[in-house]
PDB file of C-alpha atoms in Angstrom:
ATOM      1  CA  UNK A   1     151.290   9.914 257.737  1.00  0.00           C
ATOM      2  CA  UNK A   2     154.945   9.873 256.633  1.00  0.00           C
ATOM      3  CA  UNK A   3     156.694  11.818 253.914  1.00  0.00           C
ATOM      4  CA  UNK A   4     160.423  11.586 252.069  1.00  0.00           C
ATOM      5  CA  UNK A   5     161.768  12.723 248.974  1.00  0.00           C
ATOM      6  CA  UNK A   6     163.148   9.967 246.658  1.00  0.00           C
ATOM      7  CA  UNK A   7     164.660  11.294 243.369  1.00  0.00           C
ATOM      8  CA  UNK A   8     163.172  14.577 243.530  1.00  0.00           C
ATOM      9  CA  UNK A   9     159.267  12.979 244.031  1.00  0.00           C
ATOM     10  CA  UNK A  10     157.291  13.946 247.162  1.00  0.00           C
ATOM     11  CA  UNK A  11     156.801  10.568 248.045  1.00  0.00           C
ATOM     12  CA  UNK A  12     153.420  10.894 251.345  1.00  0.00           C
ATOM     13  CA  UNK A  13     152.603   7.835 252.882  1.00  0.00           C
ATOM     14  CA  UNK A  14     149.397   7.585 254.815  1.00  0.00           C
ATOM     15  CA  UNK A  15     149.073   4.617 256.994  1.00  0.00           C
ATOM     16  CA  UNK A  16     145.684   4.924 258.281  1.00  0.00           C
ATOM     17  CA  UNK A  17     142.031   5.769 257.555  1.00  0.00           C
ATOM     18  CA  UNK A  18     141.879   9.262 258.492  1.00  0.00           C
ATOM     19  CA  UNK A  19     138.009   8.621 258.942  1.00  0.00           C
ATOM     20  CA  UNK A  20     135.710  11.646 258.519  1.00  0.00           C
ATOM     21  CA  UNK A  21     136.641  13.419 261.635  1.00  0.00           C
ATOM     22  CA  UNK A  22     140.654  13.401 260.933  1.00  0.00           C
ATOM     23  CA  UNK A  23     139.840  13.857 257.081  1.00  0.00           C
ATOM     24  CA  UNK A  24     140.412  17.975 256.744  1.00  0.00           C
ATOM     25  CA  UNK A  25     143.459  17.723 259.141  1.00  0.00           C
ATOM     26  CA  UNK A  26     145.110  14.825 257.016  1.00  0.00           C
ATOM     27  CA  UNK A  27     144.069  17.354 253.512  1.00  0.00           C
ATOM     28  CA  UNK A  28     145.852  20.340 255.314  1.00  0.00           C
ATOM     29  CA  UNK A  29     148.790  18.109 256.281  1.00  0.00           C
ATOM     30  CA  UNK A  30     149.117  17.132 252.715  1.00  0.00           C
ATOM     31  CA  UNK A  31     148.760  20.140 251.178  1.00  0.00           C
ATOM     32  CA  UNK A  32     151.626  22.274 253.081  1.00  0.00           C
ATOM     33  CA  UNK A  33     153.843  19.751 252.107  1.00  0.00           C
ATOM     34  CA  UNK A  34     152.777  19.895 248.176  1.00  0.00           C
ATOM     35  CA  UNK A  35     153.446  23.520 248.589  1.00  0.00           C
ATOM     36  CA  UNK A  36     156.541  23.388 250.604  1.00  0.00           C
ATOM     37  CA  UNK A  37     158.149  21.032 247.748  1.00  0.00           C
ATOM     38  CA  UNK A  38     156.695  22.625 244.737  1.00  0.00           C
ATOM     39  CA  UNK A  39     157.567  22.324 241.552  1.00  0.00           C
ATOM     40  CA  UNK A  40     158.607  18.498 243.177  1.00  0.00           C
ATOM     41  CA  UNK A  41     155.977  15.533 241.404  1.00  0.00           C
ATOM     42  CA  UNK A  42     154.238  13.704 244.206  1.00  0.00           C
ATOM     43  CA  UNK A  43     153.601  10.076 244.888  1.00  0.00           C
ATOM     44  CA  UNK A  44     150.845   8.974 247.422  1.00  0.00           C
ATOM     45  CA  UNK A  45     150.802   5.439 248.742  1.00  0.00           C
ATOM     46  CA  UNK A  46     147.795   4.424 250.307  1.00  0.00           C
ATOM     47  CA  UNK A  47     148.157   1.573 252.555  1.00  0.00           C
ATOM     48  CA  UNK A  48     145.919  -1.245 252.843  1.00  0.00           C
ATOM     49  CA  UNK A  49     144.359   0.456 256.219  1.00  0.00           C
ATOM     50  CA  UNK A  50     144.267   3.736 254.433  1.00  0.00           C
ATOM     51  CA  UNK A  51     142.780   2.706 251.118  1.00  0.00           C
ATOM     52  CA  UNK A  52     139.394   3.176 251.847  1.00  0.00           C
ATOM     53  CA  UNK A  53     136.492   6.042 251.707  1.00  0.00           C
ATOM     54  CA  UNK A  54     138.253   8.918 253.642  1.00  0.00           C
ATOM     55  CA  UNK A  55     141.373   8.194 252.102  1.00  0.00           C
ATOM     56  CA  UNK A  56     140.068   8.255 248.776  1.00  0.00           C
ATOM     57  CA  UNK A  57     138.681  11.497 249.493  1.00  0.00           C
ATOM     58  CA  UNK A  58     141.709  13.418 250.441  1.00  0.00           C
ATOM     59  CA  UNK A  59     143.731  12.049 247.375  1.00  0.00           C
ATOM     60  CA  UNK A  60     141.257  13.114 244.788  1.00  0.00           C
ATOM     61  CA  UNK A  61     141.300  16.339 246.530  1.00  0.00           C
ATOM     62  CA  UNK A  62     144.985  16.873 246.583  1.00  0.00           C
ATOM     63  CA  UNK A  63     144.709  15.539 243.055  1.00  0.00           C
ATOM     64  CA  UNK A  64     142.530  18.636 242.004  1.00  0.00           C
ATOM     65  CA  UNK A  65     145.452  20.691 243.868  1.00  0.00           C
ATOM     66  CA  UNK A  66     148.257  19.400 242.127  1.00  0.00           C
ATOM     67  CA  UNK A  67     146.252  20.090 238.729  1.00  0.00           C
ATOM     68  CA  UNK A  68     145.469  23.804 239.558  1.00  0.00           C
ATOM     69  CA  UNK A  69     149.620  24.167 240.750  1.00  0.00           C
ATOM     70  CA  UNK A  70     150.372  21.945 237.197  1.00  0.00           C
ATOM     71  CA  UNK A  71     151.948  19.281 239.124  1.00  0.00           C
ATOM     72  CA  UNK A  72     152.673  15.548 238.537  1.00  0.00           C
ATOM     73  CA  UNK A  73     151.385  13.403 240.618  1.00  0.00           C
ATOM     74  CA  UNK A  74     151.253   9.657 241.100  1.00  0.00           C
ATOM     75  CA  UNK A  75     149.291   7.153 243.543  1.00  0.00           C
ATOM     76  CA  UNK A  76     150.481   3.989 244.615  1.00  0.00           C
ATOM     77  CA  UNK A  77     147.744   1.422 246.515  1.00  0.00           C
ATOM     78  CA  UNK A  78     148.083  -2.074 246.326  1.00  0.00           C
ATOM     79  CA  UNK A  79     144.259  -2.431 246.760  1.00  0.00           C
ATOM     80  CA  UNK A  80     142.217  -3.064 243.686  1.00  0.00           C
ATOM     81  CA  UNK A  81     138.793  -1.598 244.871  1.00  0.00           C
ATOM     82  CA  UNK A  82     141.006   1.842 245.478  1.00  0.00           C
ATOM     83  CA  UNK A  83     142.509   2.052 242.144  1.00  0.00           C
ATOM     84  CA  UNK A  84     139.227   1.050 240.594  1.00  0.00           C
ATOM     85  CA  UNK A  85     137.567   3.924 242.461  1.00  0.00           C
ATOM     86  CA  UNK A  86     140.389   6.574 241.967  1.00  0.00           C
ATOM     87  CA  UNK A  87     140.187   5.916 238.155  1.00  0.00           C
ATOM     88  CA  UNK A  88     136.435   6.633 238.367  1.00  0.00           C
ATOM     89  CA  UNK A  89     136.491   9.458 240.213  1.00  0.00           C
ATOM     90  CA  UNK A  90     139.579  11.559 239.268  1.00  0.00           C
ATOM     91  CA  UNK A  91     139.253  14.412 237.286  1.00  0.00           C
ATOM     92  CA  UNK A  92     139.869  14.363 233.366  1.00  0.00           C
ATOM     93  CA  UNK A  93     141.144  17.750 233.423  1.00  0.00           C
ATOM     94  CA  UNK A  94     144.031  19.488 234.655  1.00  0.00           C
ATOM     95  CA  UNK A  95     147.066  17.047 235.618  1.00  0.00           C
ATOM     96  CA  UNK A  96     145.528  12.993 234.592  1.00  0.00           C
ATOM     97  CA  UNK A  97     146.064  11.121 237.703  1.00  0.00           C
ATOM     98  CA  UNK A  98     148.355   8.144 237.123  1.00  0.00           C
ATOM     99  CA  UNK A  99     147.169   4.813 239.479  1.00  0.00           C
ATOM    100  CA  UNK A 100     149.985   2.028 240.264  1.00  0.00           C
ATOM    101  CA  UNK A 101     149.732  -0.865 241.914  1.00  0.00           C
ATOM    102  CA  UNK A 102     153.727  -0.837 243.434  1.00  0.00           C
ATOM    103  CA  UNK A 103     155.276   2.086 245.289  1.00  0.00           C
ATOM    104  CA  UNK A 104     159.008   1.853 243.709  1.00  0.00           C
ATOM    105  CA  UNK A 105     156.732   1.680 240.234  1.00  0.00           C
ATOM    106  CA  UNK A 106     155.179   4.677 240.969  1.00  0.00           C
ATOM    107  CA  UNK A 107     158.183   6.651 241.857  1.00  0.00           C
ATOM    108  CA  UNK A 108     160.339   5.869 239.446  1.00  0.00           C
ATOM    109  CA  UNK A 109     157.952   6.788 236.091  1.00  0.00           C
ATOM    110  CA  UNK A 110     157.036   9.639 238.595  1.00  0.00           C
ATOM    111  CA  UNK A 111     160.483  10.705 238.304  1.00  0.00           C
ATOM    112  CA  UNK A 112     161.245   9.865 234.879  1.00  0.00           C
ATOM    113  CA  UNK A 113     158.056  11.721 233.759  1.00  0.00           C
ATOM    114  CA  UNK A 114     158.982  15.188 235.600  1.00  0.00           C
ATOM    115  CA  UNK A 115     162.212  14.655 234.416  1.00  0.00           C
ATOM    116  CA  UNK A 116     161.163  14.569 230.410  1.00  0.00           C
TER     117      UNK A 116
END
């Protein structure tokens, strides 16, 4: 995992399949830095190694974070099957989870949309 700021979005990168046994550690990881850059929107990019069942997992659970702290966040995956399974699973309440298929996409309406 690998994080930056890019104008003013929380932009987390997770390379790899955390796999069930690196799954909390990669949700804790995550979450300290949503709290460290609060109020800041977030973009995660899943990539193609990451984009699968664990991965999923922690992003629709940092997703029901960043609804309870009222922040905007954004997930970028250039895997299909993810952003199919994301849409189906993320919660209608709280904060809607917005799904892209390109990172600099999903940063930049990320930014434009906490900026409104």
């Amino acid at each position: 995992m690998s994080h930056s700021l890019e104008h003013g979005v929380l932009v987390i990168t997770v390379h790899d399949d955390p796999g069930r046994c690196g799954k909390a550690l990669l949700l804790t990881r995550i979450s300290d830095l949503v709290y460290a850059h609060r109020p800041a929107p977030v973009v995660i990019v899943l990539e193609a190694p990451a984009a699968a069942g664990a991965g999923l997992g922690v992003v629709l659970r940092v997703h029901r974070l960043c609804s309870r702290l009222r922040i905007l966040m954004s997930v970028a995956t250039g895997s299909a099957p993810a952003r199919r399974a994301l849409e189906a699973e993320a919660e209608g309440s709280g904060v809607r989870l917005v799904i892209h298929a390109r990172t600099d996409t999903a940063i930049t309406s990320t930014a434009f949309a906490a900026a409104a």
